[in-house]
XYZ file of C-alpha atoms in Angstrom:
408
model
C -16.793 45.123 80.361
C -16.736 47.349 76.908
C -13.798 47.027 75.039
C -12.660 48.851 72.166
C -13.555 48.556 69.363
C -10.981 45.822 66.755
C -8.325 47.899 65.312
C -8.590 45.384 62.257
C -12.863 45.336 62.807
C -14.816 46.124 59.027
C -17.745 48.211 58.275
C -20.690 46.195 58.453
C -21.878 45.343 54.768
C -25.510 46.087 53.835
C -26.851 42.228 53.805
C -30.710 41.262 51.875
C -32.923 39.777 53.158
C -33.727 35.546 52.579
C -36.618 34.548 51.292
C -38.126 32.829 54.003
C -36.161 33.947 57.320
C -38.031 36.504 59.628
C -35.718 37.545 62.452
C -36.301 38.982 65.730
C -34.192 39.835 69.046
C -35.267 40.305 72.425
C -34.130 40.640 76.078
C -33.674 37.988 78.125
C -31.294 39.508 80.750
C -29.196 36.736 80.565
C -26.505 39.248 82.156
C -26.732 42.697 83.743
C -26.626 44.671 80.850
C -28.764 47.124 78.119
C -28.863 45.500 75.289
C -30.627 42.397 73.146
C -29.111 39.063 74.001
C -31.596 36.364 72.772
C -32.198 36.183 68.730
C -35.789 34.274 67.003
C -35.404 33.127 64.048
C -38.271 31.396 61.770
C -37.929 29.612 59.073
C -40.179 28.770 55.939
C -41.709 24.983 56.045
C -39.624 23.119 54.424
C -36.291 24.424 54.869
C -33.123 22.574 54.731
C -30.493 22.693 57.778
C -27.136 21.308 58.135
C -24.525 22.207 60.738
C -20.523 21.454 62.043
C -20.448 21.092 65.937
C -17.800 20.879 68.407
C -15.708 17.996 68.748
C -15.429 18.488 71.989
C -15.394 15.777 74.488
C -17.126 18.974 76.985
C -20.054 19.935 74.305
C -22.885 21.802 75.547
C -26.835 20.280 75.421
C -27.619 22.667 72.035
C -24.718 20.398 70.862
C -25.954 17.674 71.796
C -29.726 18.553 70.790
C -27.827 20.135 67.551
C -26.765 16.796 66.339
C -29.301 15.023 67.023
C -31.660 17.900 65.159
C -29.220 17.299 61.816
C -30.396 13.870 61.456
C -33.169 14.506 60.254
C -32.353 18.109 57.668
C -35.168 19.810 58.490
C -35.806 22.890 60.423
C -38.587 25.518 61.267
C -36.694 27.905 64.107
C -32.800 29.160 65.722
C -32.504 30.427 69.062
C -29.468 31.313 69.888
C -28.677 33.156 74.302
C -25.356 35.384 74.289
C -24.581 35.410 78.036
C -25.283 31.775 78.940
C -23.518 29.111 77.464
C -25.765 26.502 79.189
C -22.183 24.447 79.383
C -21.354 21.872 81.770
C -24.511 21.842 82.868
C -25.478 18.758 83.926
C -29.673 17.643 83.674
C -31.285 21.459 84.480
C -29.114 22.747 80.937
C -30.410 19.773 78.936
C -33.682 20.936 80.046
C -33.216 24.005 79.159
C -33.032 23.429 76.273
C -35.898 21.323 75.778
C -38.203 23.689 77.058
C -37.000 26.681 74.873
C -37.280 23.802 71.716
C -40.927 22.827 73.292
C -42.271 26.638 73.788
C -40.939 27.889 70.461
C -42.331 24.674 68.547
C -45.680 25.668 70.122
C -45.788 28.891 69.026
C -44.081 27.954 64.967
C -46.895 24.894 64.942
C -43.874 22.166 64.780
C -41.963 20.096 66.375
C -39.393 20.605 69.010
C -36.503 18.939 66.628
C -37.459 21.128 64.103
C -36.085 24.241 66.349
C -32.373 24.651 66.316
C -31.084 26.372 69.782
C -27.753 27.617 70.653
C -26.017 29.716 73.753
C -22.909 31.195 74.348
C -20.862 33.117 77.000
C -19.784 31.704 80.820
C -19.424 28.165 81.080
C -21.284 25.965 84.127
C -23.956 28.268 84.383
C -27.489 26.583 84.420
C -29.504 28.893 81.863
C -32.234 30.184 83.743
C -35.603 28.322 81.973
C -37.421 32.159 83.603
C -35.119 34.611 80.851
C -35.331 32.059 78.166
C -38.894 31.652 78.151
C -39.871 35.603 78.799
C -37.004 36.584 76.285
C -38.929 34.035 73.508
C -41.614 35.449 74.653
C -40.805 39.068 73.527
C -39.535 38.413 70.793
C -42.569 36.447 69.701
C -44.115 39.932 69.850
C -40.789 41.807 68.300
C -41.132 43.658 64.718
C -38.999 41.956 62.893
C -35.051 43.086 62.661
C -31.897 43.324 60.065
C -28.938 41.492 59.949
C -27.067 43.530 61.614
C -29.689 43.714 64.705
C -28.688 39.514 64.825
C -24.742 40.265 65.001
C -25.185 42.022 67.616
C -27.128 40.439 69.517
C -24.836 36.935 69.144
C -22.383 38.817 70.441
C -20.170 38.467 74.012
C -17.470 40.075 73.558
C -16.713 40.424 70.355
C -16.301 44.341 70.112
C -18.198 44.978 66.289
C -20.883 42.482 64.833
C -20.089 40.033 62.373
C -21.458 39.484 58.794
C -21.110 38.685 55.078
C -23.092 37.970 52.186
C -23.169 36.472 48.996
C -24.920 35.350 45.489
C -25.070 32.904 42.634
C -25.918 31.560 39.500
C -27.964 28.268 40.635
C -30.661 27.179 37.809
C -30.967 30.201 35.553
C -31.742 31.738 39.166
C -29.527 34.205 40.959
C -29.822 32.619 44.898
C -28.253 35.073 48.166
C -26.345 33.688 51.054
C -25.883 35.329 53.820
C -24.027 34.752 57.234
C -23.740 36.308 60.804
C -21.379 34.733 62.706
C -19.336 35.624 66.633
C -16.385 34.638 68.087
C -13.605 36.506 69.448
C -11.621 34.237 72.256
C -11.643 30.787 73.007
C -10.696 30.002 69.250
C -8.854 27.305 68.041
C -11.866 25.177 66.586
C -11.514 21.538 65.521
C -14.710 22.242 63.201
C -16.288 25.159 63.174
C -15.938 29.019 65.320
C -18.003 29.898 68.181
C -21.779 30.705 66.478
C -22.045 31.413 62.751
C -25.082 31.075 61.000
C -25.988 30.609 57.270
C -29.326 31.956 55.779
C -29.700 30.908 51.335
C -32.885 31.470 49.404
C -31.599 28.366 47.343
C -33.665 24.494 47.251
C -30.790 23.060 48.148
C -31.497 19.256 49.737
C -29.942 18.030 53.065
C -27.697 15.984 52.096
C -25.848 18.316 49.470
C -26.411 21.171 51.883
C -24.420 19.057 54.781
C -21.145 17.568 52.073
C -21.111 21.840 50.633
C -21.349 22.694 54.259
C -18.331 20.192 55.731
C -16.424 20.699 52.478
C -16.503 24.248 53.196
C -15.424 24.283 56.449
C -12.260 22.587 56.183
C -10.456 26.196 54.377
C -11.922 28.338 56.422
C -13.096 27.571 59.901
C -11.199 24.979 60.761
C -8.370 27.595 59.228
C -8.278 29.831 62.604
C -7.211 30.316 65.298
C -6.961 33.004 68.795
C -5.710 31.437 71.390
C -5.443 27.804 70.827
C -8.868 26.750 72.882
C -12.083 24.955 71.830
C -15.124 25.952 72.467
C -17.403 23.146 73.967
C -20.267 25.307 72.102
C -18.622 25.993 68.869
C -21.515 25.528 65.872
C -22.256 26.335 62.514
C -25.105 26.574 60.388
C -26.281 25.980 57.587
C -30.044 27.190 56.826
C -32.165 26.630 52.827
C -35.795 27.931 52.279
C -35.632 27.270 48.721
C -37.131 30.448 47.866
C -35.536 31.315 45.725
C -37.234 29.326 43.665
C -34.164 27.109 41.405
C -34.521 22.415 40.582
C -33.451 21.718 43.992
C -29.414 20.777 44.263
C -29.456 17.077 44.837
C -25.713 16.303 44.131
C -22.553 17.650 42.834
C -24.071 16.603 38.962
C -26.790 19.094 39.952
C -27.197 22.472 37.636
C -25.171 25.222 39.580
C -24.378 22.838 42.299
C -20.041 24.104 41.734
C -21.328 27.563 41.923
C -23.056 27.540 44.911
C -20.544 25.637 46.468
C -18.371 28.073 45.559
C -20.677 30.631 47.093
C -20.438 29.015 50.483
C -17.020 28.719 51.024
C -16.402 32.729 50.156
C -19.130 33.019 52.830
C -17.728 30.710 55.281
C -14.231 31.927 54.456
C -14.835 35.685 54.622
C -16.750 35.014 58.524
C -13.889 32.960 59.462
C -11.337 36.556 58.502
C -14.167 37.923 60.266
C -13.245 36.634 63.698
C -9.855 36.151 63.333
C -9.994 40.548 63.114
C -11.282 40.216 66.585
C -9.061 38.214 68.122
C -9.104 39.317 71.623
C -6.701 42.251 72.509
C -5.688 41.490 68.099
C -4.246 44.257 66.546
C -2.628 42.176 63.848
C -4.195 40.324 61.292
C -1.723 37.069 60.999
C -1.490 34.543 57.591
C 0.695 31.896 57.899
C 1.064 29.422 54.787
C 3.122 26.542 55.054
C 4.576 24.713 52.369
C 6.477 21.588 50.938
C 5.056 19.450 54.334
C 4.352 15.409 53.297
C 0.642 16.146 52.706
C -1.690 18.381 53.235
C -2.982 18.004 56.301
C 1.254 17.835 57.820
C 0.787 21.148 56.914
C -2.129 21.812 58.382
C -0.616 21.279 61.747
C 2.220 22.439 61.184
C 0.658 26.021 60.469
C -1.978 25.369 62.917
C 1.423 24.848 65.965
C 3.166 27.814 63.998
C -0.901 30.288 64.718
C -0.751 28.975 68.422
C 2.623 29.551 69.307
C 2.603 32.363 72.613
C 6.243 33.116 71.730
C 5.592 33.205 67.744
C 2.098 36.010 68.681
C 3.920 37.770 71.457
C 6.788 38.826 68.475
C 5.029 39.700 65.390
C 2.805 42.136 68.389
C 6.780 43.657 69.416
C 6.812 43.528 65.501
C 10.341 41.594 66.321
C 10.898 39.645 63.457
C 12.218 36.583 65.853
C 12.275 33.696 62.925
C 14.411 31.634 65.662
C 10.649 31.085 67.112
C 8.993 30.029 63.917
C 11.823 26.652 63.227
C 10.406 26.200 67.563
C 6.818 25.638 65.877
C 7.532 23.389 63.713
C 9.740 21.626 65.426
C 7.304 20.757 68.486
C 4.674 19.880 65.768
C 5.345 16.489 65.775
C 5.052 16.123 61.960
C 8.541 15.121 59.797
C 10.368 18.165 59.281
C 13.679 18.240 58.613
C 15.957 21.294 59.800
C 18.039 21.941 56.674
C 15.606 22.128 53.835
C 13.396 24.249 55.906
C 13.037 27.738 54.529
C 10.993 30.821 56.409
C 10.001 34.459 54.859
C 8.011 37.227 56.169
C 5.819 39.263 53.648
C 8.257 38.389 50.267
C 11.906 39.061 52.337
C 13.440 35.985 52.732
C 15.245 35.043 56.333
C 16.186 31.589 56.696
C 16.382 29.370 53.717
C 18.076 25.362 53.826
C 18.894 25.481 58.227
C 20.790 28.631 57.988
C 19.809 32.230 57.788
C 20.117 34.376 54.797
C 23.499 35.719 54.845
C 23.147 39.245 55.052
C 19.482 39.870 54.012
C 18.385 43.646 54.745
C 15.502 43.547 57.981
C 14.514 46.981 56.435
C 11.719 45.695 54.173
C 10.708 42.758 57.113
C 10.673 45.572 59.870
C 7.989 47.737 58.193
C 5.827 44.544 57.444
C 5.954 43.643 60.438
C 4.243 47.290 61.267
C 1.142 46.921 58.880
C -2.011 45.025 59.991
C -1.640 42.366 58.366
C 1.058 39.846 58.852
C 2.379 36.966 56.348
C 4.959 33.906 57.225
C 5.515 31.354 55.277
C 6.889 28.446 55.900
C 8.946 26.054 53.548
C 9.381 22.355 54.358
C 11.305 20.967 51.080
C 9.781 17.979 51.824
C 6.861 16.867 49.277
C 3.908 18.616 47.982
C 1.638 19.194 51.252
C 0.410 22.835 51.283
C -1.847 25.139 54.054
C -3.131 28.342 54.710
C -4.345 28.944 58.393
C -5.023 32.373 60.439
C -4.652 34.501 63.378
C -3.808 37.092 65.682
C -1.379 38.451 67.308
C -1.083 37.938 71.268
C -0.970 41.490 73.422
C -1.775 42.316 76.870
C -5.435 43.091 75.599
C -6.408 39.517 75.333
C -4.648 39.121 79.016
C -7.341 41.974 80.163
C -9.968 40.229 78.169
C -9.762 37.655 80.082
C -9.166 38.130 83.175
C -12.460 40.035 84.458
C -14.242 38.011 81.871
C -17.016 36.650 83.871
C -16.868 40.504 86.099
């Protein structure tokens, strides 16, 4: 089923090629659809890799494969399958991943452990090896493509392709970072969000790349939610080819390390917000800021409690300033909170302060704010210095429609 493009969609940006990275797309025909659904990316010898993977206790074989391969810190290829997550498929799923890695390794002249594999789509259906191998053979012969083609090929229920890029000065050289991501539903990550892939021409030691990506993930991918559901397949991988020729970044004291980390953090935040903008059925992007908490961790848990509340999300969908639902979500989070210190705002308008509604507050600016495509909710607990910001979207009839017929 084809769904209308999200009203919150942003246009796909112009994104430069990255030295040492060559993407290809092909049709494996994992589903009955008229589109490419297999992505094959070759990576120059010496490419470093880092990743953050789902904390689901029922991970896909692809996640388990990547987790083991990441220990080695090197990569020569990436394969992404769309339309079939290959999760909860037992030994058949594991054999499919092994077959993909072996076929790519034979073609690229590398070790299977240098091949990273990710899949997304329906859970519980083994990935058909014959279709994967035919798709790979087509990809091997395909003309290299652009980033928009990759972004479109890795999508499932996404309504628009998602990508972003940025640059940094490292060791006196300009390095470039680009990223593509897919995700629209089953988004409530403990680490990442669905499938995201970042490529840079910077030379970066694998251990430092992992440190930088882990730090960038915390305020970005781990601060978004669409529906409170964590995927079995969530994967974000970062690849650094070294083609820019800078002295390798090995630790925080390396020349340009701070600039690279800042650029990576900015890229991850851009990609994360693109996912929320494409939340299934979404009509509003919601930013929730919690401050005055016992700790940053406590603030984050409270913010996610608000963001995942169906009552909060439906109220905002209906443009109803029902701040009582925010109080409810704060109270159920299980974190320190005192009713008589709690304050709440919509946009810049304070609606409740110190446990009471603000007497005689003007609801007109609140109503105007809620009619916009971006809604801000602020909570001050009045307890400490803890602070967090998370992003979500509203909950509409569109979410039900999309997910009620997902397998059809």
